[in-house]
Structure formats: C-alpha cells, structure tokens
Tab-separated table of C-alpha atoms in Angstrom:
chain	number	residue	atom	x	y	z
J	281	MET	CA	-85.780	15.858	38.244
J	282	PHE	CA	-85.583	18.947	40.303
J	283	SER	CA	-84.168	19.111	42.999
J	284	SER	CA	-83.795	20.968	46.109
J	285	LYS	CA	-79.611	19.706	46.943
J	286	GLN	CA	-77.186	22.235	46.426
J	287	LYS	CA	-74.401	21.370	44.382
J	288	PRO	CA	-71.210	21.109	46.186
J	289	ALA	CA	-68.076	23.536	46.538
J	290	THR	CA	-65.891	22.897	44.202
J	291	ARG	CA	-62.234	23.987	45.283
J	292	SER	CA	-62.130	26.825	43.460
J	293	ASP	CA	-65.232	28.801	44.897
J	294	ALA	CA	-64.841	26.664	48.338
J	295	GLY	CA	-64.285	30.565	50.889
J	296	SER	CA	-61.161	31.030	48.483
J	297	PRO	CA	-60.519	35.063	49.164
J	298	PRO	CA	-60.741	36.994	45.903
J	299	LYS	CA	-57.070	37.913	44.692
J	300	ALA	CA	-55.743	41.647	45.220
J	301	PRO	CA	-54.268	43.165	42.163
J	302	ALA	CA	-50.238	42.409	42.400
J	303	ALA	CA	-47.859	45.146	42.469
J	304	PRO	CA	-46.718	46.668	39.078
J	305	SER	CA	-43.432	44.788	37.320
J	306	ILE	CA	-40.911	47.080	37.254
J	307	ILE	CA	-38.321	46.910	34.948
J	308	SER	CA	-35.428	49.311	36.406
J	309	SER	CA	-33.205	51.821	34.576
J	310	ASP	CA	-29.988	49.476	34.654
J	311	LEU	CA	-31.429	46.150	33.289
J	312	THR	CA	-31.917	45.680	29.636
J	313	ILE	CA	-34.294	42.941	28.776
J	314	ASN	CA	-34.408	40.933	25.108
J	315	GLY	CA	-37.364	39.322	24.531
J	316	ASN	CA	-40.763	39.250	25.204
J	317	LEU	CA	-43.064	40.379	27.832
J	318	THR	CA	-46.706	39.265	29.559
J	319	SER	CA	-47.949	40.758	32.310
J	320	GLU	CA	-51.838	40.736	33.255
J	321	GLY	CA	-51.164	43.387	35.890
J	322	ASP	CA	-48.803	46.442	35.707
J	323	VAL	CA	-45.703	46.779	34.167
J	324	GLN	CA	-42.960	49.933	33.786
J	325	VAL	CA	-40.263	49.895	32.274
J	326	ASP	CA	-37.422	52.604	33.065
J	327	GLY	CA	-34.639	50.780	31.253
J	328	THR	CA	-34.613	48.730	28.209
J	329	VAL	CA	-36.795	46.374	26.310
J	330	GLU	CA	-35.703	44.484	23.034
J	331	GLY	CA	-39.324	42.214	22.415
J	332	ASP	CA	-43.154	42.904	22.453
J	333	ILE	CA	-45.040	43.771	25.478
J	334	ILE	CA	-48.688	43.185	26.464
J	335	SER	CA	-49.923	43.895	29.591
J	336	ASN	CA	-52.919	46.020	30.876
J	337	LYS	CA	-51.410	49.299	31.678
J	338	LEU	CA	-47.856	50.279	30.164
J	339	THR	CA	-45.780	52.951	31.406
J	340	VAL	CA	-42.722	53.895	29.889
J	341	SER	CA	-40.450	56.266	31.931
J	342	SER	CA	-38.293	58.904	30.310
J	343	THR	CA	-35.300	56.830	31.581
J	344	ALA	CA	-36.530	53.917	29.294
J	345	THR	CA	-36.269	52.554	25.732
J	346	VAL	CA	-38.855	50.259	23.879
J	347	ARG	CA	-38.313	48.418	20.644
J	348	GLY	CA	-41.538	46.037	19.408
J	349	ALA	CA	-45.298	46.295	19.383
J	350	ILE	CA	-46.841	47.166	22.333
J	351	GLU	CA	-50.427	45.955	23.352
J	352	ALA	CA	-52.714	47.879	26.395
J	353	GLU	CA	-55.575	48.661	28.485
J	354	THR	CA	-54.309	51.652	28.777
J	355	VAL	CA	-50.261	52.762	27.820
J	356	VAL	CA	-48.262	56.054	28.927
J	357	ILE	CA	-45.698	57.118	27.116
J	358	ALA	CA	-42.983	59.468	28.383
J	359	GLY	CA	-38.855	57.799	26.375
J	360	HIS	CA	-38.324	55.945	23.705
J	361	VAL	CA	-40.673	53.789	21.631
J	362	THR	CA	-40.528	52.100	18.141
J	363	GLY	CA	-42.668	49.522	17.003
J	364	GLN	CA	-46.526	48.933	16.950
J	365	ILE	CA	-48.710	50.250	19.887
J	366	LYS	CA	-52.216	49.121	20.442
J	367	ALA	CA	-54.678	50.441	23.229
J	368	ARG	CA	-57.423	51.807	24.053
J	369	HIS	CA	-55.732	54.431	26.168
J	370	VAL	CA	-52.349	56.064	25.106
J	371	THR	CA	-51.407	58.996	26.409
J	372	LEU	CA	-48.223	61.141	24.690
J	373	ALA	CA	-45.397	62.717	27.342
J	374	LYS	CA	-44.166	65.975	26.435
J	375	THR	CA	-40.462	64.085	26.572
J	376	ALA	CA	-41.953	61.217	24.582
J	377	ARG	CA	-40.220	59.849	21.391
J	378	VAL	CA	-42.876	57.307	19.399
J	379	ILE	CA	-42.135	56.333	15.550
J	380	ALA	CA	-44.954	53.703	15.665
J	381	ASP	CA	-47.956	53.471	14.488
J	382	VAL	CA	-50.873	53.259	17.003
J	383	ILE	CA	-54.589	52.320	16.902
J	384	GLN	CA	-56.012	53.472	19.676
J	385	GLU	CA	-59.579	54.479	20.940
J	386	ARG	CA	-58.732	57.832	22.419
J	387	LEU	CA	-55.431	60.069	22.538
J	388	SER	CA	-53.327	62.290	24.127
J	389	ILE	CA	-50.060	64.315	23.267
J	390	GLU	CA	-48.751	66.486	24.951
J	391	PRO	CA	-47.180	69.379	23.997
J	392	GLY	CA	-43.190	68.639	22.462
J	393	ALA	CA	-43.584	65.011	22.336
J	394	PHE	CA	-42.414	63.763	19.646
J	395	PHE	CA	-43.975	61.384	17.642
J	396	GLU	CA	-44.320	59.756	14.366
J	397	GLY	CA	-46.254	57.011	12.202
J	398	ASN	CA	-49.531	56.373	11.217
J	399	CYS	CA	-52.223	56.676	12.889
J	400	ARG	CA	-55.600	54.632	14.092
J	401	HIS	CA	-58.997	55.073	15.828
J	402	PHE	CA	-60.582	51.825	16.773
J	403	PRO	CA	-64.263	52.369	17.887
J	404	SER	CA	-65.105	50.870	21.154
J	405	ASP	CA	-68.063	48.239	21.199
J	406	SER	CA	-70.308	50.304	21.346
J	407	ASP	CA	-69.878	52.615	18.785
J	408	LYS	CA	-69.296	49.614	16.233
J	409	LYS	CA	-73.461	48.708	17.458
J	410	SER	CA	-74.578	52.462	16.532
J	411	LEU	CA	-72.604	52.776	12.575
J	412	PRO	CA	-75.118	53.132	10.411
J	413	LYS	CA	-74.313	50.924	7.278
J	414	LEU	CA	-72.761	52.657	4.317
J	415	GLU	CA	-74.685	51.796	0.586
J	416	PRO	CA	-72.125	51.870	-2.427
J	417	VAL	CA	-71.690	54.913	-3.899
J	418	LYS	CA	-72.758	55.276	-7.880
J	419	PRO	CA	-70.814	56.968	-10.085
J	420	ALA	CA	-71.278	60.425	-11.704
J	421	VAL	CA	-70.273	59.231	-14.739
J	422	ALA	CA	-70.574	55.991	-17.371
J	423	LYS	CA	-68.562	54.282	-19.199
J	424	GLN	CA	-69.841	53.997	-22.652
J	425	GLY	CA	-67.905	50.647	-24.863
J	426	ASN	CA	-66.312	53.117	-27.072
J	427	GLY	CA	-65.412	54.478	-24.090
J	428	ALA	CA	-66.794	58.131	-24.069
J	429	ALA	CA	-68.883	59.734	-20.416
J	430	VAL	CA	-71.658	60.056	-20.321
J	431	PRO	CA	-73.619	61.621	-16.876
J	432	VAL	CA	-75.880	59.636	-15.234
J	433	GLU	CA	-78.867	60.805	-13.834
J	434	ALA	CA	-79.266	61.389	-9.447
J	435	THR	CA	-82.573	59.040	-8.247
J	436	PRO	CA	-83.342	60.060	-5.348
C-alpha cells in the first residue's frame, strides 16, 4: 500500500531547465495592427493598435495610439489610449492622452497628463478579506399609509 518506490519522472519535470523570461514584444512606430494582441510577457507599443491588448506589462510610448480594451498587471502610458484599462498598476506619464474607463488598484498620474473618463478602484485580494460587512441603513423617516412622514426613533 505505502511503498518506497518513487513515481517515474515525466517529460515536463525530467531535468528540463526553467523557462527564461521572454524578451518584450515591440510594435514599432511604423506598424499598424488591426486586431487583438495576447501575450504572457511584456508588450511595448510604439505604433498603432486598433484592438484589445492582454499582457503582463504594457508600455504605450509617446508615439503610440491604442484604441481598444487593455488588461495587464502593469500599464505605463505615454501616448494616446481610447477604450478601457484594467490593471493592478496604471501610470499616466506627462505626455499621456487617455480617454478611457480605468479599473485599477493603484493609479499614478504625472502633471501634464490628460485623462478623461471614469476611474474605479478594485481592492487587492488581501483587502477583500479584511473589508467589514456593512449593515443596511435604517431610514430616519418612515412613511405611513396616508403618505405622511413620521420620525423613527434611533435604536442603540
């Protein structure tokens, strides 16, 4: 039942070296992409992307334009972005022009950056556990059947 034999090594763990991080993918300034980009690594956009981008880290340089949704761990924007941004850390450089809804954990905006849109904070995993449960607020005034308002006494 319990033997001292070890499991045979599989191909995935048989002395294979760990994967080295890949070099960042670069969209050069003379390139326009119409379509979505997905990468497990880092992406740097110097050109134009008309589509959604999903990556680990995204850098939008000052010569770049992105029209679409962005989802990444870290986003640094120095160029033009129109769409939606969802990331843990978002940085808008002074040359950034962003018209987007931003959902983030941490947002940094340098003086001179242009930002138009909505900004929402999503809590980190540790913050979600520590948030207190809120009780519903009781109204200070109750309405009677005839529509008249009657003050409600506060209970301790």
